[in-house]
Amino acid sequence: MSWIQREYEYVTEYNSLPGEYVLLSERYTQPLIIMRHREKREREEEMCSVGGSFQHLLISRNNADKDSSILDELFSVDNKGISPCSVILQGNSGNGKSFTAQKIMLDWASGNLHREKFDCLFHLKCKELNHISGEQSLAELLSHNSNLTSDQISQILQKSPVKVLILIDGFDELRFSYSDTSNMPKLSHVCEKAPPEASLKALLRGHILSESFLLVTTRSIATKTLGGLLKHPQRFTEIIGFSEKEVEEYFQRFFQNEELFKKAFECVKANETLITACSIPVICWIICTVMQERFSDGADVTSGLETTTSIYVDFVSTLLEHHCQGLSQYVPILLRSLGQLAERGMLEQQVLFEEKSMHETVSNPAGSPFLCKFLFKRRIRQETMFSFMHLSFQEFFTALYFISLAERDFLDKLTERFHSQTQSYLALYLDEKFPLKYGCPEPHFLPVIQFLCGLSHKEVSSSLEETHNLSVPSFVQAQLEEWILHVSASRDYNFLPFILHCLYELHEKEFVQKAMEAWQELDMSWDPLSRTDCWALLYCLDCCPHFRNLKLNFAAEELKMLQPVLCRTPELELTVQNFSDTDVTDLLAALGEGKRLRELRLNSSCLSDESVQQVLNALHKQKNVGGLQIAVKSISADTAHVITDFLQTKAKWEEIRLNVVKWCSGLQNEPSLSEIILKCPHSKASSINVESFLQAFHSVNCITEESADFNRQVDALLSQLPSVSGLSAINLSVPILTETWASRILFLVESCPRLAVISFDSGSKCSDGAEWLPGLLMEEGIKLLQESAKRPECIVNIRGFRCSKSSDRCTRHTKQIEELSCNQRVTIEFCGEKCTEDIK
């Protein structure tokens, strides 16, 4: 036992110098193991998803119980009461098959596994079997990775064959073929000598040691062959890699330092493509190794982990060097053929390739460590298909293929993927040297452009040339940079996030500065930024420390990452999603002092009085604040007081726009008040009794329409508005326009003499603030507004759905309201006696 512990407790890594090693416990993290074949649909879902959706798919699969030992799970009784004697453990290159075999050996020798099932374990490495010549018995083969002699092994196997487990690692690496075994000798005893392939076949078939247990690891390309050789009953299992939880565990084991671990993991977590690629354990090792070197060199890791492309290049190099024994093809030819296959998949938008079509581009798909082979049931037969490990690798190999092309072919292929109505004219008559310049890449082709930018990075291109004799032509970078500059100059905000990612992959500081100069302000406020977007933004703005104007929309958890950029930017407009009390400190640090804050929206926030006070105190320290959107847990007297104090002391505002919203959790059919917006000059703000107004609004929304007190509370709230001098506009949001609400609108028109606009939106906002649930405009409400006299200086706009049926009209709001043909979205404007209706 002790020799097994000594032999298996450490590992020599790919980059270890002579005499260097690390403990297995510092590297091994148990991957997710699925106990069944996946369906074709599941494969496609996994390969095409990234980030959070990919993580959800991984953990939703039927995985082995990680609380049990690996062996207990692999050899457990199935739902039919049968325990397998042979287990196939399939996994892609770099997914940890050999590490898992080593961990099983170490745990058994250390007493960490239950030994009742197995008295003895043996380990056969197929890579070593390839180098054995001559005839040898099975006992002799097993002795190659043991301190026991073949005679001792023979005695053990004859004494208790029932409680023996033999691990056969790397079946796909065997150089001998089992396609025709008819001429192999038939063996029946562990001491019979024969060619290694015959002894191994006899073991797999159960001709020798028929009562023993077998665990065989393999890549998918050999699973079908292995399944035809193995004795029964069999079980198929597959390593599907790491979820985010295992990636985090791996990083923690690797760094053995909490501070470095957190820095490194947060960097990778911020990149959706890399955190997805980290499902492959060897990519975790590559990233950790690179980052450890950066930490050792004293580099600031926040200046950029490594480009995504550089990690993919390192991955390709690792597999070519350590997972391609006996490769028959010249590496550039192999990579080019894989690139042609990848491009075909991109053009046809497919991730699975039929076996019969593979040989058109890849002469030996089974010999490539970058391809996976899948078996599916199709009617009454089996179907074989191939794929790359993930869509991102297919995109990467497409880019790798493009850099191998001559300039004319490169431009022709990319021009086909860049489209615009004027592109052909502009390219022909204005700038024939840069035909990509005026085009727009197809959406599914954007990642390929990003990888092309990454391959153009000096360090990456130098690495490719040094290790694989692949050079990146200068015209690739020239064409891409010209396109980026054109998009930047035209300020096409639709492409802004993508441009930032391209600049990050290029990693050329001077060019980043040149491209960023064209954007006088960065407006990325329309949709929340992903973590990956924030990372690219951080890098680009670090290259341009004097950028002055940002409009951003991001999740509260990104505040800490973006804090250095936000802190030094003088003019900001921020929308922060899912903001809570725990995020206040990060927000205050990001805001600093003396900024021009156009607007601060803290969405989905439910802040305590203390947090509201802290935020408002921070706003007092700014040069200018254009607007504030904030949600509180409840409108208490303290909350109302601090908001009142803030509004009345912030004298730098030209106008006060008080917006009070009640978030709803779903559809509402009661005509309660969900939002009210008041607009008046700052000089008149003192006439708003904010404390009383907020508490009155809160009272309205604490009761339902059925309550006898409901109408009294609503009227009490609205009766405060005529006393607000200078009130120029009111916006109301109510789930349904009823006759009662129409009469309230008329009351406001007549009782507020300076009121110029009343906008009434039938509908309500969901609790996340992102979705608007439209509501109905009832006919009796519309009729009352049409027939009543109104002050001509005040315009009334009502918006919502109007039922066009002459009878039996819709009266209640449902989720299908927009789908019903009888309902039309309308805007009706009343100005004095004039009424106009616009049907959308």
mmCIF file of N, CA and C in Angstrom, residues 51-95:
data_model
loop_
_atom_site.group_PDB
_atom_site.id
_atom_site.type_symbol
_atom_site.label_atom_id
_atom_site.label_comp_id
_atom_site.label_asym_id
_atom_site.label_seq_id
_atom_site.Cartn_x
_atom_site.Cartn_y
_atom_site.Cartn_z
ATOM 1 N N GLY A 51 -21.540 30.979 -20.249
ATOM 2 C CA GLY A 51 -21.831 31.681 -19.012
ATOM 3 C C GLY A 51 -22.850 30.981 -18.138
ATOM 4 N N GLY A 52 -23.812 31.752 -17.638
ATOM 5 C CA GLY A 52 -24.795 31.231 -16.702
ATOM 6 C C GLY A 52 -25.658 30.122 -17.268
ATOM 7 N N SER A 53 -26.071 30.253 -18.534
ATOM 8 C CA SER A 53 -26.916 29.214 -19.135
ATOM 9 C C SER A 53 -26.152 27.904 -19.265
ATOM 10 N N PHE A 54 -24.859 27.984 -19.576
ATOM 11 C CA PHE A 54 -24.025 26.779 -19.673
ATOM 12 C C PHE A 54 -23.902 26.123 -18.296
ATOM 13 N N GLN A 55 -23.668 26.925 -17.256
ATOM 14 C CA GLN A 55 -23.538 26.384 -15.903
ATOM 15 C C GLN A 55 -24.828 25.686 -15.485
ATOM 16 N N HIS A 56 -25.950 26.293 -15.808
ATOM 17 C CA HIS A 56 -27.244 25.700 -15.449
ATOM 18 C C HIS A 56 -27.424 24.338 -16.115
ATOM 19 N N LEU A 57 -27.032 24.246 -17.386
ATOM 20 C CA LEU A 57 -27.157 22.980 -18.098
ATOM 21 C C LEU A 57 -26.285 21.900 -17.466
ATOM 22 N N LEU A 58 -25.044 22.254 -17.109
ATOM 23 C CA LEU A 58 -24.134 21.271 -16.537
ATOM 24 C C LEU A 58 -24.690 20.674 -15.244
ATOM 25 N N ILE A 59 -25.109 21.530 -14.339
ATOM 26 C CA ILE A 59 -25.544 21.034 -13.036
ATOM 27 C C ILE A 59 -26.925 20.384 -13.097
ATOM 28 N N SER A 60 -27.637 20.605 -14.212
ATOM 29 C CA SER A 60 -28.968 19.993 -14.340
ATOM 30 C C SER A 60 -28.891 18.562 -14.840
ATOM 31 N N ARG A 61 -27.728 18.147 -15.340
ATOM 32 C CA ARG A 61 -27.584 16.784 -15.849
ATOM 33 C C ARG A 61 -27.599 15.792 -14.688
ATOM 34 N N ASN A 62 -27.862 14.556 -15.000
ATOM 35 C CA ASN A 62 -27.940 13.499 -13.993
ATOM 36 C C ASN A 62 -26.536 13.070 -13.589
ATOM 37 N N ASN A 63 -25.929 13.824 -12.671
ATOM 38 C CA ASN A 63 -24.544 13.572 -12.310
ATOM 39 C C ASN A 63 -24.412 12.579 -11.171
ATOM 40 N N ALA A 64 -23.221 11.992 -11.081
ATOM 41 C CA ALA A 64 -22.927 11.107 -9.966
ATOM 42 C C ALA A 64 -22.928 11.913 -8.669
ATOM 43 N N ASP A 65 -23.258 11.250 -7.587
ATOM 44 C CA ASP A 65 -23.300 11.898 -6.280
ATOM 45 C C ASP A 65 -21.879 12.166 -5.795
ATOM 46 N N LYS A 66 -21.532 13.452 -5.667
ATOM 47 C CA LYS A 66 -20.166 13.799 -5.275
ATOM 48 C C LYS A 66 -19.911 13.560 -3.793
ATOM 49 N N ASP A 67 -20.978 13.312 -3.021
ATOM 50 C CA ASP A 67 -20.785 13.007 -1.606
ATOM 51 C C ASP A 67 -20.340 11.558 -1.407
ATOM 52 N N SER A 68 -20.529 10.725 -2.418
ATOM 53 C CA SER A 68 -20.077 9.341 -2.356
ATOM 54 C C SER A 68 -18.710 9.241 -3.035
ATOM 55 N N SER A 69 -17.989 8.155 -2.777
ATOM 56 C CA SER A 69 -16.709 7.957 -3.449
ATOM 57 C C SER A 69 -16.968 7.673 -4.922
ATOM 58 N N ILE A 70 -15.961 7.938 -5.743
ATOM 59 C CA ILE A 70 -16.106 7.721 -7.182
ATOM 60 C C ILE A 70 -16.443 6.264 -7.468
ATOM 61 N N LEU A 71 -15.689 5.356 -6.846
ATOM 62 C CA LEU A 71 -15.903 3.932 -7.116
ATOM 63 C C LEU A 71 -17.286 3.475 -6.682
ATOM 64 N N ASP A 72 -17.740 3.950 -5.522
ATOM 65 C CA ASP A 72 -19.077 3.570 -5.058
ATOM 66 C C ASP A 72 -20.133 3.948 -6.077
ATOM 67 N N GLU A 73 -19.971 5.138 -6.687
ATOM 68 C CA GLU A 73 -20.940 5.590 -7.672
ATOM 69 C C GLU A 73 -20.817 4.819 -8.985
ATOM 70 N N LEU A 74 -19.582 4.643 -9.464
ATOM 71 C CA LEU A 74 -19.384 4.000 -10.763
ATOM 72 C C LEU A 74 -19.851 2.551 -10.761
ATOM 73 N N PHE A 75 -19.697 1.874 -9.639
ATOM 74 C CA PHE A 75 -20.051 0.449 -9.568
ATOM 75 C C PHE A 75 -21.300 0.208 -8.731
ATOM 76 N N SER A 76 -22.110 1.255 -8.545
ATOM 77 C CA SER A 76 -23.331 1.103 -7.756
ATOM 78 C C SER A 76 -24.374 0.284 -8.516
ATOM 79 N N VAL A 77 -25.341 -0.223 -7.775
ATOM 80 C CA VAL A 77 -26.433 -1.013 -8.370
ATOM 81 C C VAL A 77 -27.371 -0.071 -9.114
ATOM 82 N N ASP A 78 -27.785 -0.459 -10.325
ATOM 83 C CA ASP A 78 -28.691 0.406 -11.088
ATOM 84 C C ASP A 78 -30.130 0.165 -10.697
ATOM 85 N N ASN A 79 -31.068 0.829 -11.394
ATOM 86 C CA ASN A 79 -32.487 0.732 -11.025
ATOM 87 C C ASN A 79 -33.090 -0.633 -11.334
ATOM 88 N N LYS A 80 -32.309 -1.484 -12.000
ATOM 89 C CA LYS A 80 -32.769 -2.855 -12.248
ATOM 90 C C LYS A 80 -32.134 -3.847 -11.285
ATOM 91 N N GLY A 81 -31.364 -3.305 -10.324
ATOM 92 C CA GLY A 81 -30.721 -4.155 -9.334
ATOM 93 C C GLY A 81 -29.433 -4.787 -9.803
ATOM 94 N N ILE A 82 -28.859 -4.312 -10.907
ATOM 95 C CA ILE A 82 -27.645 -4.913 -11.474
ATOM 96 C C ILE A 82 -26.445 -4.007 -11.226
ATOM 97 N N SER A 83 -25.350 -4.622 -10.771
ATOM 98 C CA SER A 83 -24.100 -3.900 -10.568
ATOM 99 C C SER A 83 -23.158 -4.258 -11.713
ATOM 100 N N PRO A 84 -22.550 -3.280 -12.391
ATOM 101 C CA PRO A 84 -21.704 -3.580 -13.552
ATOM 102 C C PRO A 84 -20.375 -4.208 -13.142
ATOM 103 N N CYS A 85 -19.819 -5.031 -14.038
ATOM 104 C CA CYS A 85 -18.460 -5.520 -13.806
ATOM 105 C C CYS A 85 -17.470 -4.760 -14.680
ATOM 106 N N SER A 86 -17.985 -4.008 -15.670
ATOM 107 C CA SER A 86 -17.132 -3.185 -16.526
ATOM 108 C C SER A 86 -17.733 -1.790 -16.618
ATOM 109 N N VAL A 87 -16.898 -0.766 -16.421
ATOM 110 C CA VAL A 87 -17.355 0.621 -16.503
ATOM 111 C C VAL A 87 -16.490 1.366 -17.504
ATOM 112 N N ILE A 88 -17.155 2.018 -18.460
ATOM 113 C CA ILE A 88 -16.463 2.910 -19.398
ATOM 114 C C ILE A 88 -16.538 4.314 -18.828
ATOM 115 N N LEU A 89 -15.386 4.949 -18.637
ATOM 116 C CA LEU A 89 -15.341 6.335 -18.189
ATOM 117 C C LEU A 89 -14.821 7.175 -19.355
ATOM 118 N N GLN A 90 -15.750 7.804 -20.071
ATOM 119 C CA GLN A 90 -15.407 8.577 -21.259
ATOM 120 C C GLN A 90 -15.150 10.035 -20.880
ATOM 121 N N GLY A 91 -14.278 10.678 -21.641
ATOM 122 C CA GLY A 91 -14.020 12.100 -21.414
ATOM 123 C C GLY A 91 -13.197 12.666 -22.550
ATOM 124 N N ASN A 92 -13.385 13.961 -22.824
ATOM 125 C CA ASN A 92 -12.599 14.618 -23.866
ATOM 126 C C ASN A 92 -11.158 14.793 -23.424
ATOM 127 N N SER A 93 -10.295 15.151 -24.359
ATOM 128 C CA SER A 93 -8.897 15.435 -24.033
ATOM 129 C C SER A 93 -8.818 16.542 -22.994
ATOM 130 N N GLY A 94 -8.014 16.313 -21.951
ATOM 131 C CA GLY A 94 -7.835 17.328 -20.922
ATOM 132 C C GLY A 94 -8.944 17.405 -19.910
ATOM 133 N N ASN A 95 -9.885 16.434 -19.923
ATOM 134 C CA ASN A 95 -11.025 16.484 -19.002
ATOM 135 C C ASN A 95 -10.758 15.804 -17.673
#
